[in-house]
Structure formats: structure tokens, C-alpha cells
Coordinates of C-alpha atoms in Angstrom, one line a residue:
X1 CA 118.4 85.9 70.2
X2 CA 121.1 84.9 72.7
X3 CA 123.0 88.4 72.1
X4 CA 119.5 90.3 72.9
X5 CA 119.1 88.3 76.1
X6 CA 122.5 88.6 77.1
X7 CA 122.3 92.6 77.4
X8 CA 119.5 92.1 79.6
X9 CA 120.5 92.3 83.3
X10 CA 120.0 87.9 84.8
X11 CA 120.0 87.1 88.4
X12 CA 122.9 84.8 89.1
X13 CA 122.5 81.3 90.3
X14 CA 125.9 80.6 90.5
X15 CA 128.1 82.3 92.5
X16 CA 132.1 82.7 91.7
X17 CA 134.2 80.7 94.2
X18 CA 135.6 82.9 96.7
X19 CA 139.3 82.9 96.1
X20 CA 139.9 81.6 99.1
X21 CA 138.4 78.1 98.5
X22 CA 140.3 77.9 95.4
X23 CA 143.0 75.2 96.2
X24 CA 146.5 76.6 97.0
X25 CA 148.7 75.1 94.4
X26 CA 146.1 76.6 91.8
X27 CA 146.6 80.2 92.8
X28 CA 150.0 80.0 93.0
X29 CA 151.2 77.4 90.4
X30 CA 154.1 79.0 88.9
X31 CA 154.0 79.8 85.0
X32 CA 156.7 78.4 82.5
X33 CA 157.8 82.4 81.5
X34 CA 158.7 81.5 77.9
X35 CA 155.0 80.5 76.7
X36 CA 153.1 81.5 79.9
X37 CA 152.1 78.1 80.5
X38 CA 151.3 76.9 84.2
X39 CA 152.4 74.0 85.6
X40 CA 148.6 72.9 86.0
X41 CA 146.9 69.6 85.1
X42 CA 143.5 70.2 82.9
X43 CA 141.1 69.9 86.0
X44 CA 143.2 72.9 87.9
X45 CA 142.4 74.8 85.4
X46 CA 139.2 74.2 84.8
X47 CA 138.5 74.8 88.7
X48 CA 140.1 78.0 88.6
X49 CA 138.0 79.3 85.8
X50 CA 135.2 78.3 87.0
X51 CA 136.5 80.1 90.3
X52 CA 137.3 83.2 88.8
X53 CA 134.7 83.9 86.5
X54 CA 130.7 84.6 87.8
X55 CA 128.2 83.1 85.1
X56 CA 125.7 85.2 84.5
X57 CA 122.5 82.4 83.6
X58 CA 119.1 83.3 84.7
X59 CA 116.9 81.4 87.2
X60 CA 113.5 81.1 88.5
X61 CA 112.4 83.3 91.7
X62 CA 111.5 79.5 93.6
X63 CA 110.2 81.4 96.7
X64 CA 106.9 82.8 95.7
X65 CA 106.5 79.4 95.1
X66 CA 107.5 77.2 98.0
X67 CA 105.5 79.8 99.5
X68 CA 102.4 78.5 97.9
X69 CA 103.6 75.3 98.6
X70 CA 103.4 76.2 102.3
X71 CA 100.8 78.1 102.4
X72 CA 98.7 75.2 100.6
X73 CA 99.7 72.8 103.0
X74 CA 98.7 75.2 106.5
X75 CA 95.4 74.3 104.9
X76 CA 95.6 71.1 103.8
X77 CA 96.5 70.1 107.8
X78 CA 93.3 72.2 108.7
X79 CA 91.0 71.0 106.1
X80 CA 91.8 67.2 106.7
X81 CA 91.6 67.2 110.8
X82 CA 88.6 69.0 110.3
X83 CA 86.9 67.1 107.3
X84 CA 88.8 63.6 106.7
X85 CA 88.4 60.7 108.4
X86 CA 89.2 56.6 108.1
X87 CA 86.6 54.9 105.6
X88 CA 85.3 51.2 107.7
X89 CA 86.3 48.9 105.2
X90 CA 88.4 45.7 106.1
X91 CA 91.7 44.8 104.9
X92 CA 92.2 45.5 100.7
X93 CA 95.6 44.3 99.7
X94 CA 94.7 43.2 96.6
X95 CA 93.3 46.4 95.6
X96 CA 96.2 47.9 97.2
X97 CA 98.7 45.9 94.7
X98 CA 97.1 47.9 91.8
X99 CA 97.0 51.2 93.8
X100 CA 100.8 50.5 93.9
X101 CA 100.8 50.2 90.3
X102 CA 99.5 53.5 89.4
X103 CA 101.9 55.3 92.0
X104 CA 104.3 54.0 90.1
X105 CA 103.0 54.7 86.6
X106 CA 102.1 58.4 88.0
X107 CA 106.2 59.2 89.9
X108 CA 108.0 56.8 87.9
X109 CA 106.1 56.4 84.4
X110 CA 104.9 60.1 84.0
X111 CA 108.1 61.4 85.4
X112 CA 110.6 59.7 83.6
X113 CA 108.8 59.8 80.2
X114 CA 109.1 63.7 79.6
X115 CA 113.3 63.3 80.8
X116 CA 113.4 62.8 76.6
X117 CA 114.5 66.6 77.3
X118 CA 118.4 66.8 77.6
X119 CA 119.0 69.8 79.9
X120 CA 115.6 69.5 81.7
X121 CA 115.6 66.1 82.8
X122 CA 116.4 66.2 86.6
X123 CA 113.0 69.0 86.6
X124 CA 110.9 66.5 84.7
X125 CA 111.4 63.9 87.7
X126 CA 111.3 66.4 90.4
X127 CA 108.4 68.5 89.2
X128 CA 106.0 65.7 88.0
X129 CA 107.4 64.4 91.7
X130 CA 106.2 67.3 94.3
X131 CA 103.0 68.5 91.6
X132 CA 101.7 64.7 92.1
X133 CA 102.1 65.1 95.7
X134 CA 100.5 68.6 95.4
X135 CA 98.0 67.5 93.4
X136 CA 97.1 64.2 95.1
X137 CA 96.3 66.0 98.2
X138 CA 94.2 68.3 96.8
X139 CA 92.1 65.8 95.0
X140 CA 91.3 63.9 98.2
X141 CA 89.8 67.0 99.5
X142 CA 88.1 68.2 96.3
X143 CA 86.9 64.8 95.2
X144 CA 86.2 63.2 98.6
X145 CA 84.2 66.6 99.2
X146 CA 82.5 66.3 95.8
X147 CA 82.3 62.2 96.4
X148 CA 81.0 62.1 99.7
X149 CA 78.9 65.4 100.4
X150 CA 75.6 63.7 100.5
X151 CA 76.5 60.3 101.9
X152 CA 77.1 61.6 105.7
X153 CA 75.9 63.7 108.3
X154 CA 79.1 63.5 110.1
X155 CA 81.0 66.8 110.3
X156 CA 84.4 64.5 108.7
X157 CA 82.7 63.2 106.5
X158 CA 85.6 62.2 103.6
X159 CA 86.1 58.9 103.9
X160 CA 90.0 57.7 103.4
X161 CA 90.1 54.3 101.5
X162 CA 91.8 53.0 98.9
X163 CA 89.3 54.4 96.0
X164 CA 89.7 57.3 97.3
X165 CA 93.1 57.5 96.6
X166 CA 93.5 55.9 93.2
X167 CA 90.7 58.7 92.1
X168 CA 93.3 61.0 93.5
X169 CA 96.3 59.4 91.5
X170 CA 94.2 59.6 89.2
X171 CA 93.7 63.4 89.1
X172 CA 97.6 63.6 89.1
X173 CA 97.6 61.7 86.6
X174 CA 95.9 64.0 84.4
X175 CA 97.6 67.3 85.7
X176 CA 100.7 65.2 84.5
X177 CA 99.4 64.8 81.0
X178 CA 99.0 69.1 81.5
X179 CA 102.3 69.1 82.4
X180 CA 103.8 67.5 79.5
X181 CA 102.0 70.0 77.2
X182 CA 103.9 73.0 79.4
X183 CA 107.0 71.6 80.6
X184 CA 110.2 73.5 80.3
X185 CA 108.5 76.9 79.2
X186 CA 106.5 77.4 82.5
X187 CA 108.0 78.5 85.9
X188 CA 107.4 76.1 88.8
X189 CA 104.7 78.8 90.7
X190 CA 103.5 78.5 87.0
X191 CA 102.7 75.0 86.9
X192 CA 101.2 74.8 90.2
X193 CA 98.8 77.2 89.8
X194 CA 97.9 75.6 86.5
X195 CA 97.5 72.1 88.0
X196 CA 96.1 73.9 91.5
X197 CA 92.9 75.6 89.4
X198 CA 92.6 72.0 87.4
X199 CA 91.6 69.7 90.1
X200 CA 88.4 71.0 90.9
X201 CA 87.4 70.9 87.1
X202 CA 88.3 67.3 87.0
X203 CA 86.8 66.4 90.0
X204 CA 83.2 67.7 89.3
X205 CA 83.4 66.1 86.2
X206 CA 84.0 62.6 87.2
X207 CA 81.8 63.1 89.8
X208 CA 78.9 65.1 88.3
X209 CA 78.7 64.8 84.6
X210 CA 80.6 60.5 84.3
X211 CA 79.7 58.8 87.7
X212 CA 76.6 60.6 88.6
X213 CA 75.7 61.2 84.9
X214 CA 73.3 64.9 85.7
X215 CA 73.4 65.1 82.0
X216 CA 73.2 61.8 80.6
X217 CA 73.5 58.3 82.5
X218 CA 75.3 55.3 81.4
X219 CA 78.8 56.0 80.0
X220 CA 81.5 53.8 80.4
X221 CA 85.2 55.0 81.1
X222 CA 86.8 53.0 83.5
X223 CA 90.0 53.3 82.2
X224 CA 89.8 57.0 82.1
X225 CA 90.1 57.8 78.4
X226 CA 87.7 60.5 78.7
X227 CA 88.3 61.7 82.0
X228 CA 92.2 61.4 82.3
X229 CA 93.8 61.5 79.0
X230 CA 91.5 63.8 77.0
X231 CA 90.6 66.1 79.6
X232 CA 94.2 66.3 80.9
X233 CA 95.3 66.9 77.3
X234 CA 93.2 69.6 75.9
X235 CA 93.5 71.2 79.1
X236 CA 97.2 71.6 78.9
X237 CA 96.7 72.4 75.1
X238 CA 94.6 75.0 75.7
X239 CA 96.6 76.0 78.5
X240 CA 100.0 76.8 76.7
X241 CA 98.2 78.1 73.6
X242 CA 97.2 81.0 75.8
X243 CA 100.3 81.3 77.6
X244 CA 102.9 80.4 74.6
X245 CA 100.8 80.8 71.4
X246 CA 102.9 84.3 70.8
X247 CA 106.6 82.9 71.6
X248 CA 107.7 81.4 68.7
X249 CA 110.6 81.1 71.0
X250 CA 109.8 78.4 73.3
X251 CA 108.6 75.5 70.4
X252 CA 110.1 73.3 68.9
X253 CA 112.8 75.3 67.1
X254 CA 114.7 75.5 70.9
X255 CA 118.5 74.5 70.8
X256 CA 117.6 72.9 74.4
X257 CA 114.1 71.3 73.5
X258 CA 115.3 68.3 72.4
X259 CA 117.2 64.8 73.1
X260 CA 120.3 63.5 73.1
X261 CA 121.0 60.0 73.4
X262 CA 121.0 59.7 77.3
X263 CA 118.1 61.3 77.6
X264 CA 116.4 59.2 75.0
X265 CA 117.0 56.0 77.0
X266 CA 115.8 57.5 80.1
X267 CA 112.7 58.5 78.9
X268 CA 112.3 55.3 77.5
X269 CA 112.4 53.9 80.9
X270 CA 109.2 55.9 81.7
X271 CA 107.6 54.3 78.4
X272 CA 108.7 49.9 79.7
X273 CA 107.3 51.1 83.5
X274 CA 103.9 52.4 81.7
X275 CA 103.6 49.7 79.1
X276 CA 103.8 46.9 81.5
X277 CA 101.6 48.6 84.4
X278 CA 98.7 50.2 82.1
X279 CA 96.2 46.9 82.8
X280 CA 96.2 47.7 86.5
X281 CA 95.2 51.4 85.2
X282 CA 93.1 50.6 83.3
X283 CA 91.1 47.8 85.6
X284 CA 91.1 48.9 89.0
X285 CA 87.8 50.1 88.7
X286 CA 85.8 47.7 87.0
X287 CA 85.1 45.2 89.3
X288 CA 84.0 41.4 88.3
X289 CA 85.2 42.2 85.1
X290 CA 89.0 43.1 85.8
X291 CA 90.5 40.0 83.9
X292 CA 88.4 41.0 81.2
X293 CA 90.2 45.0 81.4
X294 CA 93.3 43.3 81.9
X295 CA 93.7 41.1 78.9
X296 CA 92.0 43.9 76.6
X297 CA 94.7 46.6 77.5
X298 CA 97.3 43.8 77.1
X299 CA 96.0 43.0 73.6
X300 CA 95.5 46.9 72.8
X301 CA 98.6 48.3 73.9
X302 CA 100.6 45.4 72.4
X303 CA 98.7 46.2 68.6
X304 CA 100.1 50.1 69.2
X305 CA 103.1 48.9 70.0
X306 CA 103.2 47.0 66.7
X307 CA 101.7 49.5 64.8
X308 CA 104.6 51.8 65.6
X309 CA 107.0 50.0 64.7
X310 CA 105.4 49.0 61.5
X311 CA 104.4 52.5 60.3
X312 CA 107.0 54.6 61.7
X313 CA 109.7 54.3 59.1
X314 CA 107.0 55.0 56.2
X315 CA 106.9 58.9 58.3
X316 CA 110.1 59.2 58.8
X317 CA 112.6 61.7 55.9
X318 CA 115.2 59.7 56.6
X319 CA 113.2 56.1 56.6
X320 CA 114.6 54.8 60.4
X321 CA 112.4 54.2 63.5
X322 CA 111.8 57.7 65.1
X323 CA 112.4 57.2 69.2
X324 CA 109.7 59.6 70.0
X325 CA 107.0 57.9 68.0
X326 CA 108.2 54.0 70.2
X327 CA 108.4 55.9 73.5
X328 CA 104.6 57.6 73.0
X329 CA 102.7 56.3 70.3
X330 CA 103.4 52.5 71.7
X331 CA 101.4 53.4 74.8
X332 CA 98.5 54.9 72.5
X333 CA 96.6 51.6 72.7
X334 CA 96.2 52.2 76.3
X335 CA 94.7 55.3 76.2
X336 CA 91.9 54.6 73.4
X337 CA 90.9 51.0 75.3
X338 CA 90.7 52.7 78.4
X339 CA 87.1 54.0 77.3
X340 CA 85.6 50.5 77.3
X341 CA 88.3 48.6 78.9
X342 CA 85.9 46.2 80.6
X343 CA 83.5 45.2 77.3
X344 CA 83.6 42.1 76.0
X345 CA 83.9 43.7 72.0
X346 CA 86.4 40.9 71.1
X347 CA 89.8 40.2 71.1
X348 CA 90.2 40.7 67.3
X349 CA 88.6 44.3 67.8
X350 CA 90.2 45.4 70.8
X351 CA 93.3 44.4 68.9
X352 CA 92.7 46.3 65.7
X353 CA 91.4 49.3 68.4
X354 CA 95.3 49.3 69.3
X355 CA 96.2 49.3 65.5
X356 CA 94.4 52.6 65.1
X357 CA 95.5 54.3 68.3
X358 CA 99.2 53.4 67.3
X359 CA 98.9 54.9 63.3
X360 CA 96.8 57.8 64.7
X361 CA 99.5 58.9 67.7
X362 CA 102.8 58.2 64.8
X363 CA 100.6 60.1 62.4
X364 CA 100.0 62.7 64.8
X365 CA 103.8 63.0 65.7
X366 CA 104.7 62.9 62.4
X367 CA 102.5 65.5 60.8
X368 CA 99.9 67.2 63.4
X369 CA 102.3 68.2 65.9
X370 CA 104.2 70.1 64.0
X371 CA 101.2 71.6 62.4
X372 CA 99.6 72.7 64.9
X373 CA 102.8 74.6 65.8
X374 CA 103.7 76.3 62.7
X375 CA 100.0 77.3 62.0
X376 CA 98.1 77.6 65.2
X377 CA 101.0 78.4 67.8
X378 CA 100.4 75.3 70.3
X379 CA 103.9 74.7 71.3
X380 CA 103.1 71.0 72.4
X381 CA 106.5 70.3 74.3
X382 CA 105.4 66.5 75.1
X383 CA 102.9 66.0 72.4
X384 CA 100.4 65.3 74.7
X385 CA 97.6 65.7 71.7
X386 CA 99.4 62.7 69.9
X387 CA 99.6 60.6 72.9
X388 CA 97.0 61.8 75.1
X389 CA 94.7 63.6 73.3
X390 CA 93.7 62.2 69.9
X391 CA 93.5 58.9 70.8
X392 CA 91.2 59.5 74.0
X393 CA 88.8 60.6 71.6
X394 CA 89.1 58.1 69.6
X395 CA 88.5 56.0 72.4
X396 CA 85.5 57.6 73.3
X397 CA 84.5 57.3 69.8
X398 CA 85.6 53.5 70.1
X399 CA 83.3 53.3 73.4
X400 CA 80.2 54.7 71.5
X401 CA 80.6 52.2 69.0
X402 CA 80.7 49.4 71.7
X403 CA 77.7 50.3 73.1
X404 CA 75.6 50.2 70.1
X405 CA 76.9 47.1 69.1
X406 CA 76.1 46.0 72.4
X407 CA 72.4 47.0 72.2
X408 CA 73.3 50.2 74.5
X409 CA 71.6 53.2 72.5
X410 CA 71.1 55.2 76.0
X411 CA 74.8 54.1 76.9
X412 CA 76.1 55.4 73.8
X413 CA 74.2 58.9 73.8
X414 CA 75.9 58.7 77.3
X415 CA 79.2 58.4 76.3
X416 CA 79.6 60.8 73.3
X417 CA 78.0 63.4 75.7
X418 CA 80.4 62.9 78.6
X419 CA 83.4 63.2 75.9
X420 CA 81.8 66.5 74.2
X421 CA 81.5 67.7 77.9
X422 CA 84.7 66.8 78.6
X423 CA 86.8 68.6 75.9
X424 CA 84.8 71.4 76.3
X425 CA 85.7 72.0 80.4
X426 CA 89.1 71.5 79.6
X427 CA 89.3 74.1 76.8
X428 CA 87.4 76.3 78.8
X429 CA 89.2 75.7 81.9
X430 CA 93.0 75.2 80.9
X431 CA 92.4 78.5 78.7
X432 CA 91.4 80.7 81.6
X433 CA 94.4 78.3 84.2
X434 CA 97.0 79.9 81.0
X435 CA 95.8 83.0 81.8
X436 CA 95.5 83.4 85.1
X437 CA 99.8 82.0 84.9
X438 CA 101.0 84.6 82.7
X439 CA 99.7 87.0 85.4
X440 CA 102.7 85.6 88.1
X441 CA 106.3 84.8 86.9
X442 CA 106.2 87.5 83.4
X443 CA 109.1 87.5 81.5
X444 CA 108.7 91.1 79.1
X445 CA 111.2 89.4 76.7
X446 CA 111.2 86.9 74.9
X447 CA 114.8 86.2 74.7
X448 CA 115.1 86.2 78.4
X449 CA 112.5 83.7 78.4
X450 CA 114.2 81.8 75.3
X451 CA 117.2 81.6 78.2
X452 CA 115.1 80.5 81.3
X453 CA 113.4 77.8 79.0
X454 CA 114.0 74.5 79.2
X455 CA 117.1 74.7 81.3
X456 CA 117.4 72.5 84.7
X457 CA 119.7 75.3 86.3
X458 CA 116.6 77.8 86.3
X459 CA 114.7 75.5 89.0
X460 CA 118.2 73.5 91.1
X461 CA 120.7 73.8 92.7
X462 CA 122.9 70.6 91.7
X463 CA 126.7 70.2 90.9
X464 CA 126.6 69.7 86.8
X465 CA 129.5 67.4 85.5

């Protein structure tokens, strides 16, 4: 594959140092004429090669998309002076502490989770950095527009406060989850357009099919189980199955998609900042009953964690701990109580809830991921599914379960509705977004792409050590 690629003709993205900047004493270091050895330390010479030979690695074409990026934000300005405004509500620090907490799960959680990739790492941070800008900007307009259509007559009529903006962290949050499904095999312009077409899905359906319930009324998914993780999974699923499902390529057989120890620890860091701020995730939204969300994602996300650790050797060949399954499957018990975060189920339930969400996410590292690779093409670079995915339905079933126990039959109905509604606008929606990406950015081979995958270089400009 590498020879293939190599006969193809790559744009250069770094350029040989002119021989001027070379430093004197290398280009003329005189030469011991019995062995032709120079009278240069190791890093001379490893300057001068690097000055005297032009590398020939591929990149991205990153104007086309700052160009969207500018282009978006023209009318972002003109859509906010013309449609936003200040909401009257009085001072809200303490909802403003929590909003804190999700910025931080969203840039520093999200972003430093998916560095697990060892020559991809700085683009994880950056990327999940300027999408979740991207993304949270456009979700103010889309869901404030979708939020607040009917509620004023007023001409600005979105109304800034602090809901307002979790809802749009919120969004990122999920076109983050999409991300980790696509990162390193998409281009930048790639990605955004992905994450640009997903916002409007999202937003009508928190808006229309959860909170105003046009189908059914009475679901419960404060924490976003539904709405966040399993929409913003299967989106991103179905997403690189169109784009990816025929480049065997890109999966997991990559020299470059995988970990070394550095990156391991770093991406471990993203794991500790989600862990400890998933309550305030998960209970923003509920109200009266935010101790109550609080202590149940504590108790959830704690029995994942301890499920990991207790199963994972049992699916592991070589009978050790695998680090992917404790930096992902320990946060599964988040995801699957986030359906029903505020219920008062029990704390012996919601702590056998975590049990399951931990065995299911291990099991589905272990076994489905690969699986679903090798037979079905979905080249999941994050596992999103395990993480994301399976267990926010298995919240949602979780959530049904809580409501009939609860005397909630209507509730129920409710919320197996809005989670069959769910998956089925994010197939349908990240299918046609994978589409509509492979139509910008084409690679015509595949072992060009194999060498623009997964490869920091493609995307910055950076000094590498």
C-alpha cells in the first residue's frame, strides 16, 4: 500500500530549508577524507538532512474549509443582530457552575478522550475545539429558532440565557460523539459539513418529538441518553458506514490508528475530567430533583467503573486490563442513567443499571466492534457504539422500565417511542450527511487516503520533535 501511494503525485507540506538558513558550520564542516566522516555533532546532521531533502507527505486542502468557516460566521453575525437577543432573567450563578461543567466535559473531556490516537492527537483537541465552537453557534440559532418560534412576537425573538446555551453544548456534545466515529479518516471541510447538516436534526428532535412530545408525551431524558449519546452515535455510525464502509484501509488494521503509551495517558485524562463532571450533565435539567440526578449518576457511573475492571481481563487474549475498555466503558454508566437520571428507582437499581452499562460497553469493545468491522464495514475509530451507542439504548430501555414500575404506562409508550424515533433520524440523517461528504474532499485512491489518514501533519502546521 505505501509503495502504490507513493507513485502517486502528494502536495507538500513541508518545504526543504533553503540552503541559506542552513547554519554555516553545517555547510561547510570539513570531512575527515579517510572515511568521509564530517566533523558534525548528531543534531548538525540531522538539520542538514532535514534541509536538504523535501518530504513528500500529503496534506489536506484547509482553505475550502476555513472558507466555510468564514462564510458561516458572515451569517452567523447577521442572523444573531437580527434574531437574538438577552433572555430577562436575574442573576444564575449556580446554574452557571454546571454550564461550566459541561464546557469543560465538551473541550476538555470530548477532546482529550479521542487523543488515544498517537499521530492524531494535537487534531483531536483542535478539531473537537473549533467544531464545538462551530457547532455551538449554530445550535443557538437552530434551537433558540426551533425553542422560541411561538413564544414572541418580537422580531429578536431568541432569547440568550443560560438553557439556552447548555442545549447548545449540548448539541456539540453530540456532534462530538459523531466525531469520534469519523475521526482521522475525514477531512476537516469533511467533518464540518457532517456536524453542519446534524444540528438541525438534533434540534427538531429535542424540540418536537422529546420536549414537545408531537408524537407521544411524557418521556423522560434529562440526561440525554436518547437525545445525546444515541442520536449522536448512530448518526456518526451511519455516517462513516456510507463514507468508509468500502476502505478497508482506514479501520482498524491502520499502522497509525492506534496508541502508544503517551497517548494512552492523555486520553485518559479526557476519561478523570468526564467521570468526575458527568452529575452536573446529567442534572442540569431536572430541576427540584438535581440531588436526586446527582447521587444516581455518581452511583451509576461508579458500578461501570467497577464492572470494567472486574470483567475486562476475562475478554482480554492475553488476560490484563485492556486501557480502552477503563478509558470508555467506565463512563458507560453515565450514558445509560442519563435516561432517567432524576427517578427515584433505587440506589441498589441504579447501581446494578451501571453494572450492565459497564459489561455491555467491555463486551461491546471486546467483540462487537470488531464485528461490525470485519463483517459490516463500520470502521468505528472511537467506538462510539460501545460507549455511546449501546448503552443509550439500553438506557432508554432502562427508562421504560422505570416508568412502568412507577405506574407510568403513557410515560413509558413515551419513551420507547422517542428512542425508536431517535435512532431512526440519525440513521437516516448521518447516512445522507456521509454522503453528501464524499462529494467534497475525494480521494480516488485508496492508498493516498491510507496516507492522509490519521496523520496530524495533513491538518497543522507544528514543529514535530
Amino acid at each position: 500500500h505505501r509503495s502504490s501511494a507513493m507513485n502517486d503525485p502528494l502536495p507538500v507540506f513541508v518545504k526543504p530549508t533553503a540552503d541559506e538558513d542552513v547554519p554555516e558550520h553545517v555547510r561547510h564542516a570539513p570531512k575527515d577524507s579517510s572515511n568521509g566522516a564530517s566533523d558534525l555533532t548528531h543534531d548538525d546532521m540531522m538539520h542538514a538532512a532535514s534541509a536538504t531533502h523535501m518530504l513528500t507527505k500529503p496534506m489536506w486542502d484547509m482553505k475550502p474549509f476555513s472558507a466555510m468557516l468564514a462564510v458561516v460566521g458572515i451569517i452567523l453575525v447577521v442572523f444573531f443582530a437580527l434574531f437574538v437577543d438577552y433572555a430577562d432573567t436575574p442573576d444564575d450563578a449556580d446554574n452557571y457552575q454546571l454550564f461550566i461543567h459541561v464546557c469543560i466535559m465538551i473541550f476538555v473531556g470530548f477532546g482529550f478522550l479521542m487523543t488515544f490516537l498517537k499521530r492524531y492527537s494535537l487534531a483531536a483537541v483542535c478539531l473537537n475545539y473549533i467544531t464545538s465552537v462551530f457547532v455551538v453557534l449554530e445550535a443557538i440559532l437552530v434551537f433558540g429558532a426551533f425553542e422560541y418560534a411561538d413564544s414572541s412576537t418580537n422580531m429578536r425573538f431568541i432569547k440568550l440565557d443560560i438553557f439556552l446555551l447548555v442545549n447548545a453544548l449540548f448539541a456539540a456534545g453530540a456532534g462530538m460523539i459523531t466525531f469520534g466515529a469519523l475521526i482521522g479518516k475525514v477531512s476537516p471541510l469533511q467533518i464540518l459539513i457532517i456536524l453542519f447538516l446534524q444540528v438541525p436534526l438534533w434540534a427538531a428532535n429535542v424540540v418536537f418529538v422529546f420536549s414537545r412530545g408531537f408524537l407521544l408525551q411524557g418521556a423522560d431524558d434529562a440526561g440525554g441518553a436518547i437525545a445525546i449519546h444515541t442520536f449522536g452515535a448512530y448518526y456518526g455510525i451511519a455516517a462513516t458506514f456510507v463514507a468508509f464502509r468500502n476502505k478497508p484501509n482506514l479501520g482498524a488494521g491502520h499502522e497509525r490508528n492506534s496508541a502508544n503509551y503517551t497517548s494512552n495517558v492523555t486520553s485518559l485524562i479526557g476519561t478523570i475530567f468526564l467521570w468526575i463532571l458527568w452529575p452536573s450533565f446529567n442534572g442540569i435539567f431536572t430541576g427540584d430533583a438535581r440531588m436526586v440526578s446527582f447521587a444516581n449518576t455518581v452511583i451509576s457511573i461508579s458500578g461501570a467503573t467497577l464492572a470494567t475492571f472486574a470483567i475486562a481481563p476475562f475478554l482480554s487474549e492475553s488476560g490484563r486490563i485492556n486501557v480502552v475498555m477503563v478509558q470508555n466503558a467506565t463512563l458507560a454508566g453515565g450514558v445509560a442513567i442519563g435516561a432517567v437520571p432524576d427517578l427515584k428507582i433505587g440506589a441498589g437499581v441504579v447501581l446494578l443499571v451501571g453494572f450492565g452499562a459497564g459489561i455491555l460497553s467491555c463486551v461491546g469493545f471486546a467483540k462487537l466492534g470488531p464485528f461490525m468491522e470485519r463483517k459490516l464495514g463500520v470502521r468505528d475509530t472511537c467506538g462510539v457504539h460501545s460507549l455511546h451507542g449501546m448503552p443509550g439504548v439500553y438506557g432508554g430501555i432502562v427508562g421504560v422500565c422505570a416508568l412502568l414500575a412507577l405506574g407510568s404506562p403513557a410515560a413509558a409508550t413515551a419513551e420507547f417511542g422517542f428512542l425508536a424515533v431517535t435512532i431512526v433520524i440519525a440513521v437516516a440523517g448521518g447516512g445522507a450527511a456521509g454522503f453528501v461528504s464524499t462529494l467534497v474532499d475525494k480521494v480516488t485512491s485508496d492508498d493516498r487516503h491510507s496516507v492522509l489518514a490519521y496523520e496530524d501533519h495533513t491538518v497543522f502546521e507544528f514543529d514535530d520533535v
